[in-house]
PDB file of C-alpha atoms in Angstrom:
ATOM      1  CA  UNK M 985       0.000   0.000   0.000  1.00 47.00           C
ATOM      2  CA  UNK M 986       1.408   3.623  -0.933  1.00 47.00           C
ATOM      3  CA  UNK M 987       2.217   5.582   1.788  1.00 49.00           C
ATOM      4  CA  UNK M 988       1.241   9.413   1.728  1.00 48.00           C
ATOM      5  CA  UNK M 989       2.914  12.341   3.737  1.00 50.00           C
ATOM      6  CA  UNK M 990       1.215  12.384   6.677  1.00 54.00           C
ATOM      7  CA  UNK M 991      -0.522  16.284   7.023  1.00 52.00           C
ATOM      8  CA  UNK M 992       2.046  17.454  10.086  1.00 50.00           C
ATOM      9  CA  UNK M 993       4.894  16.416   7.627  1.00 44.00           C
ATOM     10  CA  UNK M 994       3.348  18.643   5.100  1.00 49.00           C
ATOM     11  CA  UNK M 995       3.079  21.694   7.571  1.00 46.00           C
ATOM     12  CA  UNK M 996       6.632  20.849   9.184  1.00 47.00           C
ATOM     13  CA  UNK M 997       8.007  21.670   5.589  1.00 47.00           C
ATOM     14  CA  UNK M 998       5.881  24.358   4.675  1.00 41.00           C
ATOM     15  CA  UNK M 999       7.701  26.011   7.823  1.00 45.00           C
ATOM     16  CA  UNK M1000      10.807  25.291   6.899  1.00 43.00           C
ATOM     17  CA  UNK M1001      10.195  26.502   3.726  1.00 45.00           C
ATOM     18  CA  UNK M1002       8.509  29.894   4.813  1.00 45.00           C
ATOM     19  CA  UNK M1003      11.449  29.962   7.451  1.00 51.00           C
ATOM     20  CA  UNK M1004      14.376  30.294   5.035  1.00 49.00           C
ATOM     21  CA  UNK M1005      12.888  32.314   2.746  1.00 53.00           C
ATOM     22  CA  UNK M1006      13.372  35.503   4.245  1.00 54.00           C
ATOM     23  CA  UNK M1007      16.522  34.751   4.913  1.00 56.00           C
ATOM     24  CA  UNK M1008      17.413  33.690   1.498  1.00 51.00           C
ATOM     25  CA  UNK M1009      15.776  37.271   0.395  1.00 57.00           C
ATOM     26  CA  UNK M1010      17.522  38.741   2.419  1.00 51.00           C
ATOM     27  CA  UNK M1011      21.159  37.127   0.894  1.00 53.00           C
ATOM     28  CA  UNK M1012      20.360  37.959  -2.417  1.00 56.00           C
ATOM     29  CA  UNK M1013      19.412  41.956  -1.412  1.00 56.00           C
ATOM     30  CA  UNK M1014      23.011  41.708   0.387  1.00 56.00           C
ATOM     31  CA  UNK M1015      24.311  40.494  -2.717  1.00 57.00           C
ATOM     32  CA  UNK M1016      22.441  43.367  -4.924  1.00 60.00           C
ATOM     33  CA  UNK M1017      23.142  45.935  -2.312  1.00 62.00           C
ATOM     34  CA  UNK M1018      27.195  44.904  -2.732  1.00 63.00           C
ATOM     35  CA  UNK M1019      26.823  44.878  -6.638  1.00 63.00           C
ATOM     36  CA  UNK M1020      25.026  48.024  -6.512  1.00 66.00           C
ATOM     37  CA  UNK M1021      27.625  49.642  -4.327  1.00 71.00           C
ATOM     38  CA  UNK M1022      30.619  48.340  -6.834  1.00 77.00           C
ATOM     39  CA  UNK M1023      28.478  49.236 -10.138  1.00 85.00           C
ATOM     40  CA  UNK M1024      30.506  52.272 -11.985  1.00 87.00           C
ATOM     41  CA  UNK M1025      27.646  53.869 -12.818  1.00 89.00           C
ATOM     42  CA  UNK M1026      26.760  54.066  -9.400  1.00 88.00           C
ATOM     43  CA  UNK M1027      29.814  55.414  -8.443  1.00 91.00           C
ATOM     44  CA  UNK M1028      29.749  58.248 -10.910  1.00 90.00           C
ATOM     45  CA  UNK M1029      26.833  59.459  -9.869  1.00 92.00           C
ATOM     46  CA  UNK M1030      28.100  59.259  -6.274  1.00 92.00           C
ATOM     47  CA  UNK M1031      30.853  61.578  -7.317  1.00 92.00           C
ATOM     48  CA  UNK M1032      28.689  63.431  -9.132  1.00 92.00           C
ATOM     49  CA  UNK M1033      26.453  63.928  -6.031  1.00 93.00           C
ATOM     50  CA  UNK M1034      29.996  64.901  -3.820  1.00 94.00           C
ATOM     51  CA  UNK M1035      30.429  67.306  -6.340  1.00 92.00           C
ATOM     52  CA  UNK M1036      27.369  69.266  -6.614  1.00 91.00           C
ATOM     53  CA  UNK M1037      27.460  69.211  -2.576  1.00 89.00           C
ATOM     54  CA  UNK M1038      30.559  71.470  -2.464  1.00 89.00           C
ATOM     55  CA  UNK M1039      30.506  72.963  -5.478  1.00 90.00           C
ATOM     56  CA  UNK M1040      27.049  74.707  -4.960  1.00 88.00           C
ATOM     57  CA  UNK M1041      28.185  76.195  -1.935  1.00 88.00           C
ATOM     58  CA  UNK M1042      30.416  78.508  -3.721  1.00 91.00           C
ATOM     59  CA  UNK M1043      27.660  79.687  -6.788  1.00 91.00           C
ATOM     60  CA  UNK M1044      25.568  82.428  -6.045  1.00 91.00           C
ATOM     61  CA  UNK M1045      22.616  84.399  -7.744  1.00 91.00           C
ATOM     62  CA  UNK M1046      23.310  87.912  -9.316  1.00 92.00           C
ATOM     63  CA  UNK M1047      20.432  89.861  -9.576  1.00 92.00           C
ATOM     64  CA  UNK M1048      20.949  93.647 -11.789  1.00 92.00           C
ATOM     65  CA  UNK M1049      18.177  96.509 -12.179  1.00 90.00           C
ATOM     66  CA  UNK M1050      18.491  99.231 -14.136  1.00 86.00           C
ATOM     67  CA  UNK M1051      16.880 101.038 -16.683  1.00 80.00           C
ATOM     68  CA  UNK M1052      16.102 100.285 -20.488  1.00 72.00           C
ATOM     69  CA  UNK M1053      14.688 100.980 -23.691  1.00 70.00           C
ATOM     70  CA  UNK M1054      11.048  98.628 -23.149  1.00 67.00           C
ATOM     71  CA  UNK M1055      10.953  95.880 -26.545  1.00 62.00           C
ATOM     72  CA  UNK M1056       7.367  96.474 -27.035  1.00 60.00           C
ATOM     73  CA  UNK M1057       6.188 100.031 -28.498  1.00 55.00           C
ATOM     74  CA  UNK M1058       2.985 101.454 -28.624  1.00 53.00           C
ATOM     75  CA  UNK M1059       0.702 103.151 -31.372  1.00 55.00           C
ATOM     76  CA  UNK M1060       2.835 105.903 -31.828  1.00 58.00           C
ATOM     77  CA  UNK M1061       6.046 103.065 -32.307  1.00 61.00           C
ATOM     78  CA  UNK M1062       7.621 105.410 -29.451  1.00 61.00           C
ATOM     79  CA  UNK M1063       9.536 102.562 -26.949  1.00 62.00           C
ATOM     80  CA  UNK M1064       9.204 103.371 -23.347  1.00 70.00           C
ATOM     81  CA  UNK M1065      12.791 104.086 -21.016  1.00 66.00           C
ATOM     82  CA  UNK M1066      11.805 101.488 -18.278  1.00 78.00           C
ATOM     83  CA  UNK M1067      12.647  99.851 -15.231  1.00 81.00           C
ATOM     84  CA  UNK M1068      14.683  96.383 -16.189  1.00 83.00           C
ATOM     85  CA  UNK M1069      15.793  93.252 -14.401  1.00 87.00           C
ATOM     86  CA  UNK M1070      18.702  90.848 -15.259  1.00 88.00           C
ATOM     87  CA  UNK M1071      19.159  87.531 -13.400  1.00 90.00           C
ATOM     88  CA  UNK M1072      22.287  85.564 -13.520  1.00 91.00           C
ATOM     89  CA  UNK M1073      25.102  83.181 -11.833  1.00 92.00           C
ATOM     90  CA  UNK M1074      28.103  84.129 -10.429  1.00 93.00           C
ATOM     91  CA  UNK M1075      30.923  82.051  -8.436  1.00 93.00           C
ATOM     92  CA  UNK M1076      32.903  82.881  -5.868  1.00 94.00           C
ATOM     93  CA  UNK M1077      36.566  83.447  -6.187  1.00 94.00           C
ATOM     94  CA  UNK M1078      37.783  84.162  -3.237  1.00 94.00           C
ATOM     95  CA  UNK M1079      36.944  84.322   0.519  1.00 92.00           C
ATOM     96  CA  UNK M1080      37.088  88.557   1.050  1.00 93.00           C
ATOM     97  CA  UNK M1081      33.951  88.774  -1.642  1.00 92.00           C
ATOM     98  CA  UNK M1082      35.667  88.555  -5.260  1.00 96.00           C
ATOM     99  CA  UNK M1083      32.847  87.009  -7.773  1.00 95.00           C
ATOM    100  CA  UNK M1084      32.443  86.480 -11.274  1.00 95.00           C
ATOM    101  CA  UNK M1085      29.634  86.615 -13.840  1.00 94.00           C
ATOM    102  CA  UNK M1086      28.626  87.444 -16.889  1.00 93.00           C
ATOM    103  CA  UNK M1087      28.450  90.838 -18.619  1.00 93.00           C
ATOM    104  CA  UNK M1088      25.607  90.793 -20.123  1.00 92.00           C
ATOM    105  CA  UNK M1089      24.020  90.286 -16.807  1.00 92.00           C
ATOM    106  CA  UNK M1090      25.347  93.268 -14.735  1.00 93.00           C
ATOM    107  CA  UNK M1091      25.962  95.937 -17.667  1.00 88.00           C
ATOM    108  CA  UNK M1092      24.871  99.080 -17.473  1.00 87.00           C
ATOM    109  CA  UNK M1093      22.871  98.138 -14.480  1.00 90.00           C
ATOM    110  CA  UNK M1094      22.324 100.363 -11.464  1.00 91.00           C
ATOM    111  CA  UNK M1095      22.023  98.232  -8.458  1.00 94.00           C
ATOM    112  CA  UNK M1096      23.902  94.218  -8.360  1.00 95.00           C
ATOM    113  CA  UNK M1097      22.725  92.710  -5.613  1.00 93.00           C
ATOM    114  CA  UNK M1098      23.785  89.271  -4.565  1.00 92.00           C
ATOM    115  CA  UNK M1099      21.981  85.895  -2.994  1.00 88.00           C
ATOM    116  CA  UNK M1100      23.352  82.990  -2.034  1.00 78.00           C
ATOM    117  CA  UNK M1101      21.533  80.815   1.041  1.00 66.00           C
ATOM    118  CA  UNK M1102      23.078  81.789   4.480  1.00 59.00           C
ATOM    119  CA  UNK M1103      24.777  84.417   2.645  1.00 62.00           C
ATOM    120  CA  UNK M1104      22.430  87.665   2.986  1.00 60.00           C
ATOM    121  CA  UNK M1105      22.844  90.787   5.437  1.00 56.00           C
ATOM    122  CA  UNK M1106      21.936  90.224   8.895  1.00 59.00           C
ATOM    123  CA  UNK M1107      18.826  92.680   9.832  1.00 56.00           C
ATOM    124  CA  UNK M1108      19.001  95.470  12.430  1.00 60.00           C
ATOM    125  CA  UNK M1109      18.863  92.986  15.071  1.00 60.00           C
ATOM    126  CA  UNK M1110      21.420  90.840  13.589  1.00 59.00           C
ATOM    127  CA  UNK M1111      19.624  87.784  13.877  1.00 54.00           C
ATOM    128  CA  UNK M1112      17.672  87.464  10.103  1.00 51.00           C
ATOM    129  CA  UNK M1113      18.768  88.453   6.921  1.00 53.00           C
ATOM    130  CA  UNK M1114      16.980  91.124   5.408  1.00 52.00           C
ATOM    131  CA  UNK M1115      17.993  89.962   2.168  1.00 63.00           C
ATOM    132  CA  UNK M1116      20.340  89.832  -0.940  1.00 83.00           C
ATOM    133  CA  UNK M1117      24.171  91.768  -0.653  1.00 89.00           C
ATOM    134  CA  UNK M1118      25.044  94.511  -2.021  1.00 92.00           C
ATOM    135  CA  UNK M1119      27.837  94.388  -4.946  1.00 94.00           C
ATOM    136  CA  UNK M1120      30.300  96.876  -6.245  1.00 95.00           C
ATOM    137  CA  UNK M1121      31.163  96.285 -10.741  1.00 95.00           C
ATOM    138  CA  UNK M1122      34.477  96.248 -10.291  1.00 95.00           C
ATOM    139  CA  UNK M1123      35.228  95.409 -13.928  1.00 93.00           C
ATOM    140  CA  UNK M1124      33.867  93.232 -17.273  1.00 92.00           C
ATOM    141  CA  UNK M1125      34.735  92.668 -20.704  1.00 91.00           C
ATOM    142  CA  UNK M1126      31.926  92.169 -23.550  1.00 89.00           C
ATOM    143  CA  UNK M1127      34.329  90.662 -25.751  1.00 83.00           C
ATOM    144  CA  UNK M1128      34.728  87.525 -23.523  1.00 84.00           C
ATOM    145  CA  UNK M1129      31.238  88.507 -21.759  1.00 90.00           C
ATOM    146  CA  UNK M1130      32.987  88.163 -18.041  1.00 93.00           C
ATOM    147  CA  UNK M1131      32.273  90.762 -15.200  1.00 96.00           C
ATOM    148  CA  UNK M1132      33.941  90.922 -11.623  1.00 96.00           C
ATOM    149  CA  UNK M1133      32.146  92.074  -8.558  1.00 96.00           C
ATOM    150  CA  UNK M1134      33.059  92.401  -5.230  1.00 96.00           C
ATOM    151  CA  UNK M1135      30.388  92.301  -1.919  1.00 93.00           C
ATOM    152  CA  UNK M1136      31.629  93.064   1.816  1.00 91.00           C
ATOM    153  CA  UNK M1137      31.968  89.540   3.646  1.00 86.00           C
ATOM    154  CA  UNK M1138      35.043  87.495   4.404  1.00 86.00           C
ATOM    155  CA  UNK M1139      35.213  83.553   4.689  1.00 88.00           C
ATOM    156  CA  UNK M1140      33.248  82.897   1.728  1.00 90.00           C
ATOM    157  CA  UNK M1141      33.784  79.357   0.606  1.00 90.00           C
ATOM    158  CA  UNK M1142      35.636  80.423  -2.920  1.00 92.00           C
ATOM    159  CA  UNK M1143      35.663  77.706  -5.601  1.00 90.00           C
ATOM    160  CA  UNK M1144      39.416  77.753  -6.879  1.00 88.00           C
ATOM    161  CA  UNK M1145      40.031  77.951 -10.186  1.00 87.00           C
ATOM    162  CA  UNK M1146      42.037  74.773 -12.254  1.00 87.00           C
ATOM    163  CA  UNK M1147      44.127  74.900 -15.151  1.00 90.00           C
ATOM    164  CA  UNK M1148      42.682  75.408 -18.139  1.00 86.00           C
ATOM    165  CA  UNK M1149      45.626  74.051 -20.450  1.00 88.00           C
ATOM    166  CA  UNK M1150      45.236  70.697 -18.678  1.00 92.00           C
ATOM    167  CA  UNK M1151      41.189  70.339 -20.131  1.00 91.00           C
ATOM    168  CA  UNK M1152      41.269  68.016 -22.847  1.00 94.00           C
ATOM    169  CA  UNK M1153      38.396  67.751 -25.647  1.00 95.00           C
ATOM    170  CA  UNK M1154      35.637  64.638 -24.693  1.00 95.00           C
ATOM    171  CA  UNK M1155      36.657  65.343 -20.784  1.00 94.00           C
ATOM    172  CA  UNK M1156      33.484  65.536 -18.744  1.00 93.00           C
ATOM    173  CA  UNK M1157      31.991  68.977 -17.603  1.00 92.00           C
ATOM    174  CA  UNK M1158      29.215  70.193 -15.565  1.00 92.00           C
ATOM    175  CA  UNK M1159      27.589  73.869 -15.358  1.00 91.00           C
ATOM    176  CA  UNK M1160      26.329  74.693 -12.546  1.00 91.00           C
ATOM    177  CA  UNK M1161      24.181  78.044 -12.145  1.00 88.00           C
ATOM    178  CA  UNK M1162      20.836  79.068 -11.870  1.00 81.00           C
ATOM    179  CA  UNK M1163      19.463  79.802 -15.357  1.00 78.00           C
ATOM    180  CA  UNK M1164      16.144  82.145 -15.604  1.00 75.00           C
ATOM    181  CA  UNK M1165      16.313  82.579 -11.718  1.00 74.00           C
ATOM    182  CA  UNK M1166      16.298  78.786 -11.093  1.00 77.00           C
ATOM    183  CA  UNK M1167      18.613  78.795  -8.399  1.00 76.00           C
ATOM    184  CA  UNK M1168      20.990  75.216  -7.789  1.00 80.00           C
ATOM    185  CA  UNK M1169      20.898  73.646 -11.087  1.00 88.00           C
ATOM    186  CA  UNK M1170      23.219  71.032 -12.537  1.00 91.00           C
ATOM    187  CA  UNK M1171      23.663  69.896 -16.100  1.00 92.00           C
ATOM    188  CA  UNK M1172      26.439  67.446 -17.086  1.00 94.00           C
ATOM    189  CA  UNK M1173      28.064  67.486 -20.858  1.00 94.00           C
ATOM    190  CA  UNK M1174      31.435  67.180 -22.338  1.00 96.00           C
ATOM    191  CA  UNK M1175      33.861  69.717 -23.671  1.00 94.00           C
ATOM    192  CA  UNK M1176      33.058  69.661 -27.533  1.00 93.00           C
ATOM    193  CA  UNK M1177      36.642  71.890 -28.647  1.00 92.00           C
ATOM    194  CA  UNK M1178      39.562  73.477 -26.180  1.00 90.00           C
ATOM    195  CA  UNK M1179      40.270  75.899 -28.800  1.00 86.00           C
ATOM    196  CA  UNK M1180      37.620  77.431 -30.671  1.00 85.00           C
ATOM    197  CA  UNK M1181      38.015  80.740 -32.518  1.00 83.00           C
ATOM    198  CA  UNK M1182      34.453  82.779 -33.608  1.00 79.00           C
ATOM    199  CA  UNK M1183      36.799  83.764 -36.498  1.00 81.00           C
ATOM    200  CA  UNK M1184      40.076  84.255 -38.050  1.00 81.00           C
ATOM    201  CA  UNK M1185      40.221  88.094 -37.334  1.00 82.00           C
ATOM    202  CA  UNK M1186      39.462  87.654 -33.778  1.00 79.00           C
ATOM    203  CA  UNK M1187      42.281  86.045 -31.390  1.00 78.00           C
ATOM    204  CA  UNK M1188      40.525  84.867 -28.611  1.00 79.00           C
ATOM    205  CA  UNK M1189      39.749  81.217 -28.466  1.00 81.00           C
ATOM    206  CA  UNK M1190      37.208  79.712 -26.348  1.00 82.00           C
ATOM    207  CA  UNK M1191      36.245  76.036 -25.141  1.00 86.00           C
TER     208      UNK M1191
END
């Protein structure tokens, strides 16, 4: 006569069974967790992540008014002189208040103000900023559209500058800035030419 698994015998197993299995999931996440950890492209974006941490730190938000010819004219086709706003990036070169931008952003304006988080004036009662800094033009250059400014404060954390002979076309870049008043963004590319001219009458080469 053919003997069956008795029903405890059945239910012993299915423990055993039900037992291990967490265990065994638990293994195999190890496992993923390890290959996950030793995956490249999880490590670049680790770096990546380092990166924008301290780089950020160091870009600020630059922030010109001024007055301007308006682009929209009425009936008459007269164009109104009006109040204008420019919004740009800027990075900080060194720790007494040195910054650069563009010069599009800050010429011919009439107050440059500058934000950066934990940056601003302290109020009256020095306890909450009252907003943005103040900043001086101290120079710019349209041909190579770069401005310097300069705000009052000391042990900023300045972003040092590398070596631009040592960049190398297909080399990995990221710009970081905060395009149309979008402060902290990051965008990653690659550097397309070290040495590009506009044309053969003008010197200056850019990458």
């Amino acid at each position: 006569m053919k003997q069956y698994p008795s029903r405890g015998y059945r239910i012993a197993s299915l423990l055993v069974l039900l037992t291990l299995a967490p265990r065994l999931t638990f293994a195999q996440t190890e496992r993923s967790s390890g290959a996950l950890r030793n995956d490249p492209l999880h490590l670049f974006s680790q770096s990546i992540q380092a990166l924008t941490a301290t780089v950020t730190k160091s870009v600020v938000q630059i922030v010109a008014t001024g007055y301007g010819f308006g682009s929209q004219k009425t009936s008459t086709d007269t164009a109104l002189f009006e109040p204008q706003e420019a919004i740009g990036s800027g990075v900080i070169l060194t720790a007494d208040g040195y910054i650069v931008t563009n010069s599009h952003v800050v010429q011919g304006a009439r107050k440059i103000r500058v934000r950066l988080p934990g940056l601003e004036a302290p109020g009256p009662d020095g306890s909450k900023p009252h907003g943005p800094v103040s900043a001086k033009l101290v120079g710019l250059d349209r041909q190579s559209d770069i401005a310097v400014l300069k705000i009052d404060a000391t042990d900023l954390p300045a972003l040092p500058l590398a070596d631009s002979d040592e960049l190398k076309q297909g080399q990995v870049v990221f710009a970081f800035g905060s395009p149309q008043g979008l402060e902290n963004s990051v965008t990653m590319g690659v550097v397309s030419a070290t040495a590009r001219q506009v044309s053969d009458e003008n010197p200056t080469t850019y990458i």
